Coordinates of C-alpha atoms and ligand atoms in Angstrom, one line a residue:
X7 CA -18.8 -8.2 -0.8
X8 CA -15.4 -8.7 0.7
X9 CA -12.4 -6.6 0.2
X10 CA -10.8 -8.5 -2.6
X11 CA -13.9 -8.4 -4.4
X12 CA -14.4 -4.6 -3.8
X13 CA -11.0 -4.0 -5.6
X14 CA -11.7 -6.2 -8.6
X15 CA -14.9 -4.2 -8.6
X16 CA -13.3 -1.0 -8.7
X17 CA -11.0 -2.1 -11.3
X18 CA -14.1 -2.8 -13.4
X19 CA -15.9 0.2 -12.7
X20 CA -13.7 3.0 -12.6
X21 CA -11.5 4.7 -15.4
X22 CA -8.8 4.5 -13.1
X23 CA -8.3 3.2 -9.3
X24 CA -6.6 5.7 -6.9
X25 CA -4.8 4.2 -4.1
X26 CA -2.9 6.3 -1.4
X27 CA 0.1 5.2 0.9
X28 CA -0.7 4.9 4.7
X29 CA 1.7 4.0 7.4
X30 CA -0.5 2.8 10.3
X31 CA -4.1 2.6 11.1
X32 CA -4.7 6.5 12.0
X33 CA -3.2 7.4 8.2
X34 CA -5.1 4.6 6.5
X35 CA -8.2 5.9 8.2
X36 CA -7.6 9.4 6.9
X37 CA -6.8 8.3 3.3
X38 CA -10.3 6.6 3.5
X39 CA -11.9 9.6 4.9
X40 CA -10.6 11.3 1.6
X41 CA -12.5 9.2 -0.5
X42 CA -9.3 7.2 -2.0
X43 CA -10.3 4.0 -3.6
X44 CA -7.9 2.1 -1.7
X45 CA -4.9 1.8 0.8
X46 CA -1.2 1.0 0.1
X47 CA 0.6 -0.3 3.1
X48 CA 3.9 0.1 1.6
X49 CA 7.4 -1.0 3.0
X50 CA 9.1 2.5 2.6
X51 CA 6.6 4.0 5.1
X52 CA 5.9 1.1 7.3
X53 CA 9.9 1.0 7.7
X54 CA 10.3 4.7 8.1
X55 CA 7.9 4.7 11.0
X56 CA 9.9 1.9 12.9
X57 CA 13.0 4.3 11.9
X58 CA 14.8 1.4 9.9
X59 CA 15.8 1.4 6.4
X60 CA 13.3 0.0 3.5
X61 CA 16.0 -2.8 3.0
X62 CA 13.9 -6.1 4.1
X63 CA 14.9 -5.2 7.9
X64 CA 11.6 -5.5 9.3
X65 CA 10.2 -9.1 9.3
X66 CA 7.0 -10.5 7.5
X67 CA 5.4 -10.1 11.0
X68 CA 5.8 -6.7 11.4
X69 CA 4.6 -5.6 7.8
X70 CA 1.7 -8.1 8.5
X71 CA 0.6 -6.2 11.7
X72 CA 0.8 -3.0 10.0
X73 CA -1.3 -3.7 6.9
X74 CA -3.7 -5.8 8.9
X75 CA -4.4 -3.0 11.5
X76 CA -5.3 -0.7 8.4
X77 CA -7.8 -3.5 7.2
X78 CA -9.3 -3.5 10.8
X79 CA -9.7 0.1 10.7
X80 CA -11.1 0.5 7.4
X81 CA -14.0 -0.2 4.8
X82 CA -11.6 0.3 1.7
X83 CA -9.4 -2.2 0.4
X84 CA -5.8 -2.8 1.8
X85 CA -3.2 -3.4 -0.8
X86 CA -0.1 -4.8 1.1
X87 CA 3.5 -4.2 -0.2
X88 CA 5.3 -7.5 0.4
X89 CA 8.8 -6.5 -0.8
X90 CA 10.1 -9.6 -2.3
X91 CA 7.8 -12.0 -0.6
X92 CA 10.1 -12.2 2.4
X93 CA 12.0 -15.4 1.0
X94 CA 11.3 -17.8 -1.6
X95 CA 8.0 -19.6 -3.0
X96 CA 7.3 -21.6 0.4
X97 CA 7.5 -17.8 2.2
X98 CA 5.1 -16.5 -0.5
X99 CA 2.7 -19.5 0.0
X100 CA 2.7 -18.7 3.8
X101 CA 2.3 -14.9 3.5
X102 CA -0.6 -15.1 1.1
X103 CA -2.6 -17.5 3.4
X104 CA -2.0 -15.2 6.5
X105 CA -2.7 -11.7 4.5
X106 CA -6.0 -13.3 3.0
X107 CA -7.2 -14.4 6.3
X108 CA -6.8 -11.0 7.5
X109 CA -9.2 -9.4 5.2
X110 CA -6.5 -7.7 3.0
X111 CA -7.4 -7.2 -0.4
X112 CA -4.4 -8.2 -2.2
X113 CA -0.4 -8.4 -2.1
X114 CA 2.1 -7.1 -4.3
X115 CA 5.7 -8.6 -4.7
X116 CA 8.7 -7.6 -6.5
X117 CA 10.9 -9.5 -8.7
X118 CA 14.2 -8.2 -6.8
X119 CA 16.4 -10.6 -5.0
X120 CA 16.2 -10.8 -1.1
X121 CA 17.1 -8.8 0.7
X122 CA 15.8 -5.7 -1.2
X123 CA 16.5 -2.0 -1.0
X124 CA 14.1 0.4 -1.9
X125 CA 14.0 1.3 -5.3
X126 CA 14.5 4.8 -5.6
X127 CA 17.5 4.9 -3.3
X128 CA 20.3 6.6 -5.4
X129 CA 22.8 3.7 -6.4
X130 CA 20.7 1.1 -4.5
X131 CA 21.1 -2.6 -5.1
X132 CA 18.4 -3.7 -7.5
X133 CA 19.4 -6.9 -8.6
X134 CA 16.7 -9.0 -10.3
X135 CA 15.5 -12.4 -9.1
X136 CA 15.9 -15.0 -12.2
X137 CA 12.3 -15.0 -14.0
X138 CA 12.1 -18.5 -13.0
X139 CA 12.1 -18.1 -9.5
X140 CA 9.7 -15.4 -9.4
X141 CA 7.1 -17.2 -11.7
X142 CA 7.5 -19.7 -8.8
X143 CA 6.4 -17.2 -6.3
X144 CA 3.5 -16.4 -8.3
X145 CA 2.5 -19.8 -8.6
X146 CA 2.8 -20.5 -5.2
X147 CA 0.6 -17.6 -4.6
X148 CA -2.1 -18.5 -6.8
X149 CA -2.1 -22.0 -5.7
X150 CA -2.7 -21.1 -1.9
X151 CA -5.2 -17.9 -2.3
X152 CA -8.8 -19.3 -1.5
X153 CA -10.7 -16.2 -3.2
X154 CA -10.1 -15.7 -6.8
X155 CA -10.7 -12.1 -6.2
X156 CA -7.5 -12.1 -3.9
X157 CA -5.5 -9.8 -6.1
X158 CA -1.6 -10.8 -6.8
X159 CA 0.0 -7.9 -8.0
X160 CA 3.5 -8.8 -9.8
X161 CA 5.8 -5.7 -9.6
X162 CA 8.2 -5.5 -12.7
X163 CA 11.8 -3.9 -11.5
X164 CA 13.3 -4.5 -15.1
X165 CA 13.1 -0.7 -15.6
X166 CA 14.3 0.1 -12.2
X167 CA 17.3 -2.4 -12.5
X168 CA 18.2 -0.6 -15.9
X169 CA 18.1 -3.9 -17.7
X170 CA 15.5 -2.5 -20.3
X171 CA 12.0 -2.3 -21.6
X172 CA 12.5 -5.9 -23.8
X173 CA 13.1 -7.6 -20.5
X174 CA 10.3 -5.5 -18.4
X175 CA 7.7 -6.8 -21.2
X176 CA 9.2 -10.0 -21.2
X177 CA 8.9 -10.6 -17.7
X178 CA 5.4 -8.8 -17.4
X179 CA 3.9 -11.7 -19.8
X180 CA 5.5 -14.4 -18.0
X181 CA 4.3 -13.3 -14.5
X182 CA 0.6 -12.7 -16.3
X183 CA 1.0 -16.4 -17.7
X184 CA 2.0 -17.4 -14.2
X185 CA -1.5 -15.9 -12.7
X186 CA -0.5 -12.4 -11.8
X187 CA -3.8 -10.5 -11.6
X188 CA -2.1 -7.2 -12.0
X189 CA 1.2 -5.9 -13.5
X190 CA 2.8 -3.1 -11.6
X191 CA 5.5 -1.6 -13.8
X192 CA 8.0 0.6 -11.9
X193 CA 10.1 3.4 -13.0
X194 CA 12.6 5.8 -11.1
X195 CA 12.5 8.3 -14.1
X196 CA 11.4 11.7 -13.7
X197 CA 9.3 11.6 -16.8
X198 CA 6.7 9.2 -17.6
X199 CA 8.0 8.2 -20.8
X200 CA 9.3 4.8 -20.2
X201 CA 5.8 3.9 -18.5
X202 CA 3.9 5.2 -21.5
X203 CA 6.3 3.1 -23.7
X204 CA 5.6 0.0 -21.8
X205 CA 2.1 0.7 -21.6
X206 CA 1.5 1.1 -25.3
X207 CA 3.5 -2.2 -25.9
X208 CA 1.7 -4.1 -23.7
X209 CA -1.0 -6.5 -25.3
X210 CA -1.8 -8.5 -22.1
X211 CA -4.9 -8.5 -20.2
X212 CA -3.6 -7.9 -16.5
X213 CA -4.3 -4.3 -15.6
X214 CA -1.3 -2.0 -15.1
X215 CA -0.4 -0.2 -12.0
X216 CA 2.0 2.8 -11.4
X217 CA 3.7 4.6 -8.5
X218 CA 4.8 8.0 -9.9
X219 CA 6.7 9.2 -7.1
X220 CA 9.5 10.4 -9.2
X221 CA 7.3 11.5 -12.3
X222 CA 4.9 13.1 -10.4
X223 CA 4.0 15.8 -12.6
X224 CA 2.2 13.0 -14.9
X225 CA -1.6 13.7 -15.0
X226 CA -4.4 11.3 -14.1
X227 CA -5.6 11.9 -17.8
X228 CA -2.5 11.0 -19.3
X229 CA -2.5 7.9 -17.1
X230 CA -6.0 6.9 -18.1
X231 CA -5.3 7.4 -21.9
X232 CA -2.1 5.4 -21.7
X233 CA -4.4 2.5 -20.3
X234 CA -3.1 2.7 -16.7
X235 CA -5.8 1.3 -14.2
X236 CA -4.4 2.0 -11.0
X237 CA -2.2 4.8 -9.7
X238 CA -0.4 4.3 -6.2
X239 CA 0.5 7.6 -4.3
X240 CA 2.8 5.5 -2.2
X241 CA 4.7 7.6 0.3
X242 CA 3.6 11.3 0.5
X243 CA 1.4 10.7 3.5
X244 CA 4.6 9.6 5.2
X245 CA 6.5 12.6 3.8
X246 CA 3.8 15.0 4.7
X247 CA 3.8 13.8 8.3
X248 CA 7.5 13.9 8.7
X249 CA 7.5 17.7 7.4
X250 CA 4.6 18.7 9.7
X251 CA 6.1 17.2 12.8
X252 CA 9.7 18.5 12.1
X253 CA 8.1 22.1 11.3
X254 CA 6.0 21.8 14.6
X255 CA 9.0 20.5 16.8
X256 CA 11.4 23.4 15.4
X257 CA 8.9 26.0 16.9
X258 CA 7.9 24.1 20.0
X259 CA 11.6 24.1 21.3
X260 CA 12.2 27.6 21.5
X261 CA 8.7 28.6 22.4
X262 CA 7.8 30.3 25.5
X263 CA 4.3 28.8 25.6
X264 CA 2.4 26.7 23.1
X265 CA 0.0 29.7 21.5
X266 CA 1.7 29.8 18.3
X267 CA 1.8 26.2 17.4
X268 CA -2.4 25.9 18.2
X269 CA -3.1 26.0 14.4
X270 CA -0.4 23.8 13.6
X271 CA -2.2 20.8 15.2
X272 CA -5.4 19.2 14.5
X273 CA -8.0 19.8 17.4
X274 CA -8.3 16.7 20.1
X275 CA -11.8 16.4 18.8
X276 CA -10.8 15.8 15.6
X277 CA -8.9 12.7 16.6
X278 CA -11.6 11.7 19.0
X279 CA -13.9 11.5 16.4
X280 CA -11.4 9.3 14.2
X281 CA -10.7 6.9 17.0
X282 CA -14.7 6.8 17.6
X283 CA -13.9 8.1 21.1
X284 CA -17.4 9.6 21.2
X285 CA -19.3 6.3 20.5
X286 CA -17.9 5.2 23.8
X287 CA -20.5 6.8 25.7
X288 CA -23.3 5.3 23.8
X289 CA -21.9 1.8 24.2
X290 CA -21.4 2.2 27.8
X291 CA -25.1 3.1 28.0
X292 CA -26.0 0.2 26.1
X293 CA -24.3 -2.1 28.2
X294 CA -25.9 -0.7 31.3
X295 CA -29.2 -1.2 29.8
X296 CA -28.3 -4.8 29.2
X297 CA -26.9 -5.5 32.7
X298 CA -30.0 -3.8 34.1
X299 CA -32.2 -6.1 32.2
X300 CA -29.9 -9.1 33.7
X301 CA -30.6 -8.1 37.2
X302 CA -26.8 -6.8 37.7
X303 CA -28.2 -2.9 38.2
X304 CA -31.3 -1.9 39.8
Ligands
SPV6 C1 6.8 1.5 -1.2 O1 6.0 2.4 -1.1 O2 7.3 0.8 -0.5 C2 7.2 1.2 -2.4 C3 7.2 2.0 -3.6 O3 7.4 -0.1 -2.5 S1 9.0 2.6 -3.9 O4 9.3 3.5 -2.7 O5 8.7 3.6 -4.9 O6 9.9 1.4 -3.9
MG7 MG1 8.0 -1.2 -1.1

């Protein structure tokens, strides 16, 4: 089974699929080690580790490299946040081919105009693309995908833009009709009420996805009972890494020696384990044995 099929399988079997954000291959590997179902290669976190705004600054190639590094390192599905699709339907056509070939399980595109800004930025620009132009992107994505299971997630930004519930539902139905496999309904409210209102009104068959960053107190049980099939914890790993480094560096700068920070770092062995450093020795032995058999070593 490939990763796209794995993701579809998880959606069928689990009451809710738990996805956690990562910003590089190592953080993705840690997400996997903690038994999450899938990895979110988010544009906010990937932009942040390049120290640029989450505002369509990085190119598709840079986002692609980050997501495919994660997919190469992990055995759980990777979902790539592809912002607005880096252009129009032609760009989406190209990206779907590239991401699918790299073993990424699915992509998410949002219905804002390019260049987009992060949805949670205060006073950010959240201008919506026309429904027609976004439908064209979904049609293009569907047209080009090879594996039926490759997930196209359509992200509805109507609530983020403030245009309202009616428009959010209208667009979600249009995106489903165009072939979106899942609908991500995003909100920047501090309570999940509008998400629940949306899910209670939703009569489509595409599973619903949410990102509870601002309404973080919502409980898993509540999401399940409101028919949400996937939850994405998009940026907590990035923010935790930022905090840990800041704290460590603050202490290191004034320290006379490194005694007091020893407990604030992972032992090197933990990193060796994650990067499969210990396997190197047995692999070397294996090659040596083969070289011996071939007569290069006596
Ligand atoms: C991301 O993690 O990049 C997202 C989610 O797109 S949000 O930051 O809420 O826009
Ligand atoms: Mg994003």
